[in-house]
CSV table of N, CA and C in Angstrom, one decimal:
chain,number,residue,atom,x,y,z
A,3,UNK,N,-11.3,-19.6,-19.3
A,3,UNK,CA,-10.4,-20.8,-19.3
A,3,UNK,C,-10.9,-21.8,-18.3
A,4,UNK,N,-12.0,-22.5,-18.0
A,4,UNK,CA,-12.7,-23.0,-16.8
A,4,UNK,C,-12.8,-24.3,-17.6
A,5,UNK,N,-11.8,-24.7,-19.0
A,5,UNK,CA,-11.8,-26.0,-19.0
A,5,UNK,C,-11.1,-26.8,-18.4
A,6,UNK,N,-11.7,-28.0,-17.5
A,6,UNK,CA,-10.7,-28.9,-16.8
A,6,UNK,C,-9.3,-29.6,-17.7
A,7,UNK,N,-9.6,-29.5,-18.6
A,7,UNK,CA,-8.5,-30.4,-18.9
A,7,UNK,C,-7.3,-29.4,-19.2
A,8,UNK,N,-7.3,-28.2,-19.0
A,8,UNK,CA,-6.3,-27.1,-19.3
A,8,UNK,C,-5.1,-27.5,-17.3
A,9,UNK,N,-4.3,-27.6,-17.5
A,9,UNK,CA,-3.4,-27.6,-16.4
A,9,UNK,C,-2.5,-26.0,-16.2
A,10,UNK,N,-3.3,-25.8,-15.1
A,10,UNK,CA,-3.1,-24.0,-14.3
A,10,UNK,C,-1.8,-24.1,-13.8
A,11,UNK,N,-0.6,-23.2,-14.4
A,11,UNK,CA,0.7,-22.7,-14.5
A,11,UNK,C,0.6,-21.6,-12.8
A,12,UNK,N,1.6,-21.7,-12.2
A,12,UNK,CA,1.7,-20.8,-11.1
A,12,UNK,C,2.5,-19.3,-11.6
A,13,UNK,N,2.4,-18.3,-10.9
A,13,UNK,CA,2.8,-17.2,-11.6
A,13,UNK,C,4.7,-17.0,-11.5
A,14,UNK,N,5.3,-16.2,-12.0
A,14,UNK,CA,7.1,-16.4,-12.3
A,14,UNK,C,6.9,-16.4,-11.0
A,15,UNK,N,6.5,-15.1,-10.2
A,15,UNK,CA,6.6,-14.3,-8.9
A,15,UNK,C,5.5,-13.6,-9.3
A,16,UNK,N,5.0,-13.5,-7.4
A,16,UNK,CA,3.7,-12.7,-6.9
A,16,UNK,C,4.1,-11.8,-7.6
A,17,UNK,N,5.0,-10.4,-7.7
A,17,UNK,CA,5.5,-9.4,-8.4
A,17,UNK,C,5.8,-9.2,-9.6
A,18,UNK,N,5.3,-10.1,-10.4
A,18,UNK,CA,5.6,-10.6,-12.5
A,18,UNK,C,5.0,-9.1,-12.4
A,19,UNK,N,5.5,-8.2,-13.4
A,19,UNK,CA,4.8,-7.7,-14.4
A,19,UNK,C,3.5,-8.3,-15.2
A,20,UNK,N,3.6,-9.4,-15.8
A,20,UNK,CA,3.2,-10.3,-16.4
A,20,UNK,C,1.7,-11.0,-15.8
A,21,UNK,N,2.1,-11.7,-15.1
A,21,UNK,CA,1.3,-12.8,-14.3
A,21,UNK,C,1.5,-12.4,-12.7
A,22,UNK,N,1.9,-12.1,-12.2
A,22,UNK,CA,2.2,-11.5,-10.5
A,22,UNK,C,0.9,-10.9,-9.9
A,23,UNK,N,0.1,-12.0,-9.0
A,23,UNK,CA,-0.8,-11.3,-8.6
A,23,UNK,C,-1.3,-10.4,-7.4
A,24,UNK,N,-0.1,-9.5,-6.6
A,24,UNK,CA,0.4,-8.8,-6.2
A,24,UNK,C,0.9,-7.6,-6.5
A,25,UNK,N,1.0,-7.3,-8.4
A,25,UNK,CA,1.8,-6.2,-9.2
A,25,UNK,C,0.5,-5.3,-9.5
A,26,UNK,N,0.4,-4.0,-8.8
A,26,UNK,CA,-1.1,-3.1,-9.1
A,26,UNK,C,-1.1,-2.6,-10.1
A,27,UNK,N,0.0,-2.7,-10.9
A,27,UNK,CA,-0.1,-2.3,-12.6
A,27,UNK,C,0.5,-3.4,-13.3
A,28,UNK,N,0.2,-4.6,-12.8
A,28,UNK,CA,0.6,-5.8,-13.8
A,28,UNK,C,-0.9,-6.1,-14.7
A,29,UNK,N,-0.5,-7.4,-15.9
A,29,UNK,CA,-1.7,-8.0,-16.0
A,29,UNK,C,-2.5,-8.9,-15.5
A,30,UNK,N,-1.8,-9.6,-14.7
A,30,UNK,CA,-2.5,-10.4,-13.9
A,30,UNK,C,-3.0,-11.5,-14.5
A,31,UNK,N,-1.9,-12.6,-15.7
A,31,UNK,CA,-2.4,-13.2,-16.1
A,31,UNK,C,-2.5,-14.4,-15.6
A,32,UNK,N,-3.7,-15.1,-16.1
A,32,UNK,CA,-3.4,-16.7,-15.3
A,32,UNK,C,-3.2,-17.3,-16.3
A,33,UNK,N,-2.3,-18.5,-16.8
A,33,UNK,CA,-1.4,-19.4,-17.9
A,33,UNK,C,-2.0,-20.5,-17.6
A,34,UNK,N,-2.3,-21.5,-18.5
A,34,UNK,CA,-2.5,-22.9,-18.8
A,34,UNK,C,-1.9,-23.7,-19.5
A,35,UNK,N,-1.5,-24.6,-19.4
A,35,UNK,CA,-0.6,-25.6,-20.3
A,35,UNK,C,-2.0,-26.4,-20.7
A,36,UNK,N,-1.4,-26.6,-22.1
A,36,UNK,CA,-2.8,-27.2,-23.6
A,36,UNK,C,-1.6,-28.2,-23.5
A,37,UNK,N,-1.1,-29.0,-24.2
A,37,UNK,CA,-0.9,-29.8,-24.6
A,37,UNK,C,0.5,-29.4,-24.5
A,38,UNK,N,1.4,-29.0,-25.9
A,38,UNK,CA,2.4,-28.2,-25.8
A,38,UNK,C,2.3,-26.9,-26.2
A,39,UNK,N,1.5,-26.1,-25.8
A,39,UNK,CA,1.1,-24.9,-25.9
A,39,UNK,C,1.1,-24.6,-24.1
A,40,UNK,N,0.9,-23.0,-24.1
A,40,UNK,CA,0.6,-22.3,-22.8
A,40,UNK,C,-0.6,-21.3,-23.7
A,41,UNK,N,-1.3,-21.0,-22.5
A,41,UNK,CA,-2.6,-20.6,-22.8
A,41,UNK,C,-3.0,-19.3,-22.1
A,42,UNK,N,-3.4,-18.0,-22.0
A,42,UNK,CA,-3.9,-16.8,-21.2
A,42,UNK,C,-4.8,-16.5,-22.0
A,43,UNK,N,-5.6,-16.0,-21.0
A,43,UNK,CA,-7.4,-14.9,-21.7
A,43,UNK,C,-6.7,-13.6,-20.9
A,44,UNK,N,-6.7,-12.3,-21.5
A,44,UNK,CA,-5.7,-10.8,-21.4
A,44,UNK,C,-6.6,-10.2,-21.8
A,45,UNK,N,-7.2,-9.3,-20.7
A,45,UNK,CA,-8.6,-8.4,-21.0
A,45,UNK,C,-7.9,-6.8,-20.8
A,46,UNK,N,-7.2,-6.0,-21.5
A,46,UNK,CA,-6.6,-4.4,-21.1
A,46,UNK,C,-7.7,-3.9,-20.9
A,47,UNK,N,-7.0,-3.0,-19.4
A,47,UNK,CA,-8.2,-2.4,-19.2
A,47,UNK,C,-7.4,-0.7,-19.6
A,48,UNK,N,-8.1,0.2,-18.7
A,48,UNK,CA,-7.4,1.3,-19.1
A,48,UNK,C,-6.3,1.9,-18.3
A,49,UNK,N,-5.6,1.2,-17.4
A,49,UNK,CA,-4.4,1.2,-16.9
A,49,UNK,C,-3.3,0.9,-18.3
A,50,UNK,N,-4.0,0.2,-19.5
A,50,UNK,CA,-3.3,-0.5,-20.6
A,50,UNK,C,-3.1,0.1,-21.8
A,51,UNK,N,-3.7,1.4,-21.2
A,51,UNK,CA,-4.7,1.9,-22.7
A,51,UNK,C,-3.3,3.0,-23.7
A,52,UNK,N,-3.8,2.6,-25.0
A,52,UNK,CA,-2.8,3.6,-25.8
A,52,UNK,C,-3.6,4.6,-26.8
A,53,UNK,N,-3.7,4.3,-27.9
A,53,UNK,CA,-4.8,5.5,-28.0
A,53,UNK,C,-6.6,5.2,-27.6
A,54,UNK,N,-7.6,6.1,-27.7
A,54,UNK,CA,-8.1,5.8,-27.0
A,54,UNK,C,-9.5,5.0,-27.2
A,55,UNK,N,-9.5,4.0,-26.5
A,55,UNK,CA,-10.2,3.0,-26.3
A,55,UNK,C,-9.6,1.7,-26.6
A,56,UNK,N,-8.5,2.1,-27.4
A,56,UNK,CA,-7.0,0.7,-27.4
A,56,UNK,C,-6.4,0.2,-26.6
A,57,UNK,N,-5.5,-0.9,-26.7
A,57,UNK,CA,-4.6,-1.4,-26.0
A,57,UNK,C,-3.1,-0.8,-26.5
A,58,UNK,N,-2.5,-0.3,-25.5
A,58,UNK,CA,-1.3,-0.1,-26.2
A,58,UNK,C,-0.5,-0.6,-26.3
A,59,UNK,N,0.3,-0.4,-27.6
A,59,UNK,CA,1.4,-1.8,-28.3
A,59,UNK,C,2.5,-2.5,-26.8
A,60,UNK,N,2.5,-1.6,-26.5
A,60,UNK,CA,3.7,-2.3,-25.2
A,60,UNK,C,3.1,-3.1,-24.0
A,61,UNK,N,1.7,-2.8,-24.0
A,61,UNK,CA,1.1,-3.7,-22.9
A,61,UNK,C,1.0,-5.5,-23.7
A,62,UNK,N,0.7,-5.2,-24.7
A,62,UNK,CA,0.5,-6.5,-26.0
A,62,UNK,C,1.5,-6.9,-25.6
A,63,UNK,N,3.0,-6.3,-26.3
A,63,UNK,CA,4.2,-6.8,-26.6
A,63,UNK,C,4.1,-7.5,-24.9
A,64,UNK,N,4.0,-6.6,-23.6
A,64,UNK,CA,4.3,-7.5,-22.6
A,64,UNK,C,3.7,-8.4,-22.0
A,65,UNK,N,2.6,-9.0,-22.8
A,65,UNK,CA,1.4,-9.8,-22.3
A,65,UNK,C,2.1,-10.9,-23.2
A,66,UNK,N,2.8,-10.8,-24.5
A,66,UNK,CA,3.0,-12.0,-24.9
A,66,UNK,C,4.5,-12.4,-24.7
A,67,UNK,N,5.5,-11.5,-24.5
A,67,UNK,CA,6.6,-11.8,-23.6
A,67,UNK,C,6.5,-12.9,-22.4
A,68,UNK,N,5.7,-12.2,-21.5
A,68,UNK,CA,5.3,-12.7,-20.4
A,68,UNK,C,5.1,-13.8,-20.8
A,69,UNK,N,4.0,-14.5,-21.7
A,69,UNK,CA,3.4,-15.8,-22.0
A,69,UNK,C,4.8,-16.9,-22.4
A,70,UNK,N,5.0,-16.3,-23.3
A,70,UNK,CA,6.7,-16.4,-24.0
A,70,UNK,C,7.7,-17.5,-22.8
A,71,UNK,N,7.5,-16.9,-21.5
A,71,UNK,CA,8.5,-17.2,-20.1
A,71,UNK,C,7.5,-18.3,-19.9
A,72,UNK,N,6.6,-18.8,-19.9
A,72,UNK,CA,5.6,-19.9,-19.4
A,72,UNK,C,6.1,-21.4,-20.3
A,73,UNK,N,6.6,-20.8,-21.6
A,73,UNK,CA,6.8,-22.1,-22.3
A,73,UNK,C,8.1,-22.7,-22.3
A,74,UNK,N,9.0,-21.8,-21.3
A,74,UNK,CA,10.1,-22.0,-20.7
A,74,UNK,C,9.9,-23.4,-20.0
A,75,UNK,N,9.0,-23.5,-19.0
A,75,UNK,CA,8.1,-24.4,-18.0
A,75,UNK,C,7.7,-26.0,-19.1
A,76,UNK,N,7.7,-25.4,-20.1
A,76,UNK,CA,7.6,-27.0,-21.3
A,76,UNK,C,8.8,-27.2,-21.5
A,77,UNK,N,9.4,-26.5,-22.0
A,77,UNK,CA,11.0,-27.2,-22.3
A,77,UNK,C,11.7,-27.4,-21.4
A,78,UNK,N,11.6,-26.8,-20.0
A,78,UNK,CA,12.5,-27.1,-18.6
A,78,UNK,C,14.1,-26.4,-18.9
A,79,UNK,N,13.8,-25.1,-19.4
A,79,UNK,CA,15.0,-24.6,-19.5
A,79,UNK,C,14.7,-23.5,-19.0
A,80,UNK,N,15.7,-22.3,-18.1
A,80,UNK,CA,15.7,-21.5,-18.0
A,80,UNK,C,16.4,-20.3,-19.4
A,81,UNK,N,15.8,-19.1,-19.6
A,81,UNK,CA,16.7,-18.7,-20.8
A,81,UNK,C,15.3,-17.1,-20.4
A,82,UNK,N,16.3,-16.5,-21.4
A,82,UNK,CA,16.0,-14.7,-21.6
A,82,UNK,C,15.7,-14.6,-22.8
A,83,UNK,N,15.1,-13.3,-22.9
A,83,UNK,CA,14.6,-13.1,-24.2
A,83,UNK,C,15.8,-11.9,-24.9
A,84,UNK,N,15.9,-12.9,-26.4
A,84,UNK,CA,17.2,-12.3,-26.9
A,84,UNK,C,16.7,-10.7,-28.0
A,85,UNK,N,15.1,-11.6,-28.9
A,85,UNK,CA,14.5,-10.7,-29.9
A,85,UNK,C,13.1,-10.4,-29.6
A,86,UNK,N,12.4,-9.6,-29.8
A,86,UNK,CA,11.0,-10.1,-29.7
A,86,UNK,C,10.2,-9.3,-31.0
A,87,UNK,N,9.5,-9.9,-31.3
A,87,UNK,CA,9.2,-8.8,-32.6
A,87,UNK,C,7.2,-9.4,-32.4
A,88,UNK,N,6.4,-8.2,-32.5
A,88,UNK,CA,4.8,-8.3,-32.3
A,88,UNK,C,4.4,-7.9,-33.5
A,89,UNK,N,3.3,-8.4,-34.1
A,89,UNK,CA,2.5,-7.7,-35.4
A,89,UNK,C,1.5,-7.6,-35.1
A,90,UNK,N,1.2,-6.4,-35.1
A,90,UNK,CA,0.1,-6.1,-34.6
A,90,UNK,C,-0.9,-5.9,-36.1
A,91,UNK,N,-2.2,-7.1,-35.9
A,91,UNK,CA,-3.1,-6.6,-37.4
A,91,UNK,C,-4.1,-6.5,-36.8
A,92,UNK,N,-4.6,-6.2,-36.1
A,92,UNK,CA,-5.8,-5.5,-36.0
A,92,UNK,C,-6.0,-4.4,-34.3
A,93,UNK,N,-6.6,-3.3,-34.7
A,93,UNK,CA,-7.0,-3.2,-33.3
A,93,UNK,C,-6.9,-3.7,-32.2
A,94,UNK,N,-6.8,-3.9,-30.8
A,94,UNK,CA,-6.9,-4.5,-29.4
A,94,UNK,C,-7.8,-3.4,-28.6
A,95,UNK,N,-9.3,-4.0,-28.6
A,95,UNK,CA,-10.0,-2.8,-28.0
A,95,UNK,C,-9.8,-3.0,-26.7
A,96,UNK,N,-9.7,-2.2,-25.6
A,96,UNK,CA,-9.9,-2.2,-24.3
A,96,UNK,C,-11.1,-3.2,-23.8
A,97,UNK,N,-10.8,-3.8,-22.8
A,97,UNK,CA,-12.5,-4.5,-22.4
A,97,UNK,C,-12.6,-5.4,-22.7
A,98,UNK,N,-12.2,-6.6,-23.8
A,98,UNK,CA,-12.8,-7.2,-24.7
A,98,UNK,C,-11.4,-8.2,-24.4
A,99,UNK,N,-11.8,-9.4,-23.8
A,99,UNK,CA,-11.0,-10.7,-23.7
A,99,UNK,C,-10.2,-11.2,-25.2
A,100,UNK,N,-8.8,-11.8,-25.0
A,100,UNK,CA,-7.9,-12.0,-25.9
A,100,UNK,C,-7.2,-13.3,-25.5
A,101,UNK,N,-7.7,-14.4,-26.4
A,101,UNK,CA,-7.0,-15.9,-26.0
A,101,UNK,C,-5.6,-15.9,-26.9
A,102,UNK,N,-4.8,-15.5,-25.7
A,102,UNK,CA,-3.5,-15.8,-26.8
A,102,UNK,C,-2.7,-16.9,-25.8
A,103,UNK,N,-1.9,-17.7,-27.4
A,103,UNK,CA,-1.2,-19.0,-27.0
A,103,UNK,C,-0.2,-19.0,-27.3
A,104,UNK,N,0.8,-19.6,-27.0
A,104,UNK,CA,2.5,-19.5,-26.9
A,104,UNK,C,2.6,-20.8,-27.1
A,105,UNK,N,3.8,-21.2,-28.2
A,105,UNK,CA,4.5,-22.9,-28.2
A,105,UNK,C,6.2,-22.3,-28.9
A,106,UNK,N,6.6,-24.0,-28.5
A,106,UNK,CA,7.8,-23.4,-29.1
A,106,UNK,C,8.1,-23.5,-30.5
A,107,UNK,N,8.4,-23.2,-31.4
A,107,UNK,CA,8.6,-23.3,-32.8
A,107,UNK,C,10.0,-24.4,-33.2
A,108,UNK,N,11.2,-23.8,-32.7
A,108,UNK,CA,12.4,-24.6,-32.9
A,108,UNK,C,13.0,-24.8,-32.2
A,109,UNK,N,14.3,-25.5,-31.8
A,109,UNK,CA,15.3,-25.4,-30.7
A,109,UNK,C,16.6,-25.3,-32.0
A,110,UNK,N,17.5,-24.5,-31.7
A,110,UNK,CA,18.7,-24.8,-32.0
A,110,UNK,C,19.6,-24.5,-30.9
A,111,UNK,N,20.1,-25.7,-30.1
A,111,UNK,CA,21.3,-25.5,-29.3
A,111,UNK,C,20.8,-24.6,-28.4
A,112,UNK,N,21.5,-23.4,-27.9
A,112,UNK,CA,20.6,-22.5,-26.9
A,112,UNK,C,19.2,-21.4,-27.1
A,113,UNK,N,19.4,-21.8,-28.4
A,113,UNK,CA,18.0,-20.5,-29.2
A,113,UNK,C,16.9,-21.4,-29.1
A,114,UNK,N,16.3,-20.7,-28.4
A,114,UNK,CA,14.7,-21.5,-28.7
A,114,UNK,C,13.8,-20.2,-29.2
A,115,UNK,N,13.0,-20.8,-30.6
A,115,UNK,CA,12.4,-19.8,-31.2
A,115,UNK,C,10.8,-20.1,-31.0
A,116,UNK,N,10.4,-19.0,-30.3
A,116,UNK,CA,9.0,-19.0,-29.9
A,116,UNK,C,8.2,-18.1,-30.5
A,117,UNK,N,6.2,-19.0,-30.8
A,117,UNK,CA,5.4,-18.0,-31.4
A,117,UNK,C,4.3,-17.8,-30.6
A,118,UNK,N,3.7,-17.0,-30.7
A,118,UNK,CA,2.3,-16.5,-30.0
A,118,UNK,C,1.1,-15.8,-30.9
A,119,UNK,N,0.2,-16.1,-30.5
A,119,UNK,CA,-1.2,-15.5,-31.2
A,119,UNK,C,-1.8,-14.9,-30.4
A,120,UNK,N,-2.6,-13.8,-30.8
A,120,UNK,CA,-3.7,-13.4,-29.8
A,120,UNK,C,-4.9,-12.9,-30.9
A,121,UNK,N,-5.9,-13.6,-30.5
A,121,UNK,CA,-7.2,-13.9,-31.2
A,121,UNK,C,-8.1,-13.1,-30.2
A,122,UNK,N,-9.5,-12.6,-30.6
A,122,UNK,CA,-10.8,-11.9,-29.9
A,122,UNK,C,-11.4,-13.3,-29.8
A,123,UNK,N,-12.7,-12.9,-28.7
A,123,UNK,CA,-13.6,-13.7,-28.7
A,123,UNK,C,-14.3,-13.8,-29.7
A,124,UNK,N,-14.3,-12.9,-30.6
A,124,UNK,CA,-15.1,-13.0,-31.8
A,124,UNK,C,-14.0,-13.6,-33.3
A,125,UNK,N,-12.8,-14.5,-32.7
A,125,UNK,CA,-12.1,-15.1,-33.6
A,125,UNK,C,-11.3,-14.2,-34.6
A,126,UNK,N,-11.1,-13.1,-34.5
A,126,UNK,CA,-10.3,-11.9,-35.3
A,126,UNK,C,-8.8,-12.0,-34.7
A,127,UNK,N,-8.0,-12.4,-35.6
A,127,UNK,CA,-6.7,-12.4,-35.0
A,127,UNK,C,-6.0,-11.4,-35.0
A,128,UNK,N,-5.4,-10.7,-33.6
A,128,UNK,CA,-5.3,-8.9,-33.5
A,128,UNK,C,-3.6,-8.7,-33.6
A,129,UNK,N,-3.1,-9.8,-33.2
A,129,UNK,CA,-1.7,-9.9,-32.7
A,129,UNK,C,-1.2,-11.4,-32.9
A,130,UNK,N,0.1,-11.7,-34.0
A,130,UNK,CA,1.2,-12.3,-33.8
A,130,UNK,C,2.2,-11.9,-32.9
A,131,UNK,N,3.5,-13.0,-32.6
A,131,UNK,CA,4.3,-12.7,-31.8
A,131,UNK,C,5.7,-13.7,-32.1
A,132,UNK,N,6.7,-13.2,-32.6
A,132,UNK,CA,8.2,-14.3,-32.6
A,132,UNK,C,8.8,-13.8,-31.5
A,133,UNK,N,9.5,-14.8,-30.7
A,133,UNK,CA,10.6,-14.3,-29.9
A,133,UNK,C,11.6,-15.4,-30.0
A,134,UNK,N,13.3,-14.8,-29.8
A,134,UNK,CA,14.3,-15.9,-29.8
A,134,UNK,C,14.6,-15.7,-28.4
A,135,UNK,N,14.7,-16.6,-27.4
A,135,UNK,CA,15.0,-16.9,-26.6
A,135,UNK,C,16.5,-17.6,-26.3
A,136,UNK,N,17.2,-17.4,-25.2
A,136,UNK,CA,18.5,-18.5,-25.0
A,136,UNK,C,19.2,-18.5,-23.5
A,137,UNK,N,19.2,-20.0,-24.2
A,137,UNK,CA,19.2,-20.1,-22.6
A,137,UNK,C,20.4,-20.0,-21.9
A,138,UNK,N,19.6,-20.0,-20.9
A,138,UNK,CA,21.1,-19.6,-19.7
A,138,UNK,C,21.2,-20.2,-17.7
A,139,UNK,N,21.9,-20.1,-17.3
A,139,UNK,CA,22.4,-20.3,-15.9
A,139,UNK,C,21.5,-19.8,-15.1
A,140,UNK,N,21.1,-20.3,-14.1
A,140,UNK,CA,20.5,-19.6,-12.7
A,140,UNK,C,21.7,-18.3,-12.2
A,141,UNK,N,23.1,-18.3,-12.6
A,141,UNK,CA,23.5,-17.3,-12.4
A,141,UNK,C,23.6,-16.0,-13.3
A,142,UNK,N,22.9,-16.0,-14.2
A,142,UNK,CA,22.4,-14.9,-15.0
A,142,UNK,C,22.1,-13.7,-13.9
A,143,UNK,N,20.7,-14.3,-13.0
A,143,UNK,CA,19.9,-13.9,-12.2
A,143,UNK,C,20.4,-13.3,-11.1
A,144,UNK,N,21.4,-14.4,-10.5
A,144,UNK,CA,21.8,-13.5,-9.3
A,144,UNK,C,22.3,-12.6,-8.8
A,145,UNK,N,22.9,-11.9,-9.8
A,145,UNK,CA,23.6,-10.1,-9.3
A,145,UNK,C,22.3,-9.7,-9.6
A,146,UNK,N,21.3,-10.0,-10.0
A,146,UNK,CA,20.0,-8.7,-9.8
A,146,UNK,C,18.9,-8.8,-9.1
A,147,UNK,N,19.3,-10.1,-8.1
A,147,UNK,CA,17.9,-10.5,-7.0
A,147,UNK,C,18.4,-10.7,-5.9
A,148,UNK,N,17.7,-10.9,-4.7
A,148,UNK,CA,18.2,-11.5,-3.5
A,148,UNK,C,18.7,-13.3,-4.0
A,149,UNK,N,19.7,-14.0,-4.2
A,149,UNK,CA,19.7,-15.1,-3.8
A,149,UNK,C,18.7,-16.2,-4.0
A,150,UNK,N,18.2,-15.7,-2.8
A,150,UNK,CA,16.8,-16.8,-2.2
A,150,UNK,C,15.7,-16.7,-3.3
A,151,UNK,N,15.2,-15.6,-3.2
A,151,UNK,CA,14.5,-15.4,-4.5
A,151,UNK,C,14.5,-15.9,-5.9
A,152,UNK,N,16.0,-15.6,-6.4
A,152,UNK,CA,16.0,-16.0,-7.7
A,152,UNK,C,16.0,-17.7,-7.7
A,153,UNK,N,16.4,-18.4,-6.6
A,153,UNK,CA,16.8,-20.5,-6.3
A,153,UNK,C,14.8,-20.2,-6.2
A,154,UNK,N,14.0,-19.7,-5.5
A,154,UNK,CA,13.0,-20.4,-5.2
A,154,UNK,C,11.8,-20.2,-6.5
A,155,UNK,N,12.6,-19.4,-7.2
A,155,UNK,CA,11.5,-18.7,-8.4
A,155,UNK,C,12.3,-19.8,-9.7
A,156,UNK,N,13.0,-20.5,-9.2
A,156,UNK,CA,13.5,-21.7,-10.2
A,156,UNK,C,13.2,-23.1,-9.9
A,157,UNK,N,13.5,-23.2,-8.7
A,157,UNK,CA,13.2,-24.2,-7.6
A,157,UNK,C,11.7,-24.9,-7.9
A,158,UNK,N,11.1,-23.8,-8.0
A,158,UNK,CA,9.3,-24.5,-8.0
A,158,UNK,C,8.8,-24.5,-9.1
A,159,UNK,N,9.4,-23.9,-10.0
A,159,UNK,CA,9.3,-24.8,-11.8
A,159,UNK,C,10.0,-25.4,-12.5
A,160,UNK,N,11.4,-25.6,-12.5
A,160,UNK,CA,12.0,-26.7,-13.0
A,160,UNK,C,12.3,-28.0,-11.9
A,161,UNK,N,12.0,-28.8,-12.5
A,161,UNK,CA,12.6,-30.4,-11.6
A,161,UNK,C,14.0,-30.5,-11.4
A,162,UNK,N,14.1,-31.2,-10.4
A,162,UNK,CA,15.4,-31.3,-9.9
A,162,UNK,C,16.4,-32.1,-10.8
A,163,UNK,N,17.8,-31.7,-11.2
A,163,UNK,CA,18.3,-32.3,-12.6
A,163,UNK,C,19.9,-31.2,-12.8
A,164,UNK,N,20.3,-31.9,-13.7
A,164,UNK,CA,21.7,-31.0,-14.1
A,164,UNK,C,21.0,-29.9,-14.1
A,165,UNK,N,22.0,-29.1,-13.7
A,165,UNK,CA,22.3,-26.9,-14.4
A,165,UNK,C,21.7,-27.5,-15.9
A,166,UNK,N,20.9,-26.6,-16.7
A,166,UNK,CA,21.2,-25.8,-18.0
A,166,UNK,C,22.1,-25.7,-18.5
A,167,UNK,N,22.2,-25.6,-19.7
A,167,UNK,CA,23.7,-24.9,-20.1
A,167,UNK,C,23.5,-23.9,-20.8
């Protein structure tokens, strides 16, 4: 991803599952905003692995979740994930870089319906992805974080503006 014109997304939190690059069993992805797209290269290694020399379905599913929360950052809404559904058509070999992209598809009112792809370097599409998202409050978050945490992990990706609804 060393094209300049790609704009580098900061991670949710050092500790993402996802993107957290601090988490010693995360993926450690780094995100790019394309235009209205978000952007990751997701290499499984064998911390990832499901059968063998695969990626396994639930590292996928959480590599494009994860992605999924980045496009949150284009619409300026906070919101959870309500459905998620992955198709997996082809193998995900271990080892082997995976450009998958995330945009949003629709908005209805609080549903935002999001898709993702994940393509090989050698252009073989391994993985689709739908998710419905909706949105919600900064106080969703707060019975399950410190406070501070959950205002600063909002604070430095949405702009200053009304609450959500």
């Amino acid at each position: 991803m060393a094209d300049p014109s790609l704009i580098s997304l900061p991670p949710h939190h050092r500790q993402c599952l996802g993107c957290g690059p601090d988490n010693p069993a995360g993926l450690h992805l780094e995100v790019y905003r394309d235009g209205d797209t978000v952007a990751t290269e997701v290499t499984f290694d064998t911390r990832h692995r499901g059968a063998p020399g695969l990626a396994h379905g639930g590292a996928i599913s959480a590599a494009c979740d994860d992605l999924f929360g980045f496009v949150l950052y284009l619409v300026e809404e906070i919101a959870v994930t309500r459905t998620l559904t992955v198709n997996y058509l082809a193998p995900v070999p271990l080892g082997q870089p995976q450009r998958v992209t995330a945009r949003l598809q629709r908005r209805h009112g609080r549903r935002l319906h999001l898709e993702a792809t994940g393509i090989g370097h050698d252009d073989v599409t391994r993985f689709t992805a739908e998710a419905l998202f909706l949105v919600v409050g900064r106080e969703h978050f707060t019975p399950h974080g410190a406070d501070a945490d959950v205002l600063a992990m909002f604070n430095r990706h949405h702009p200053p503006g009304p609450e959500p609804h």
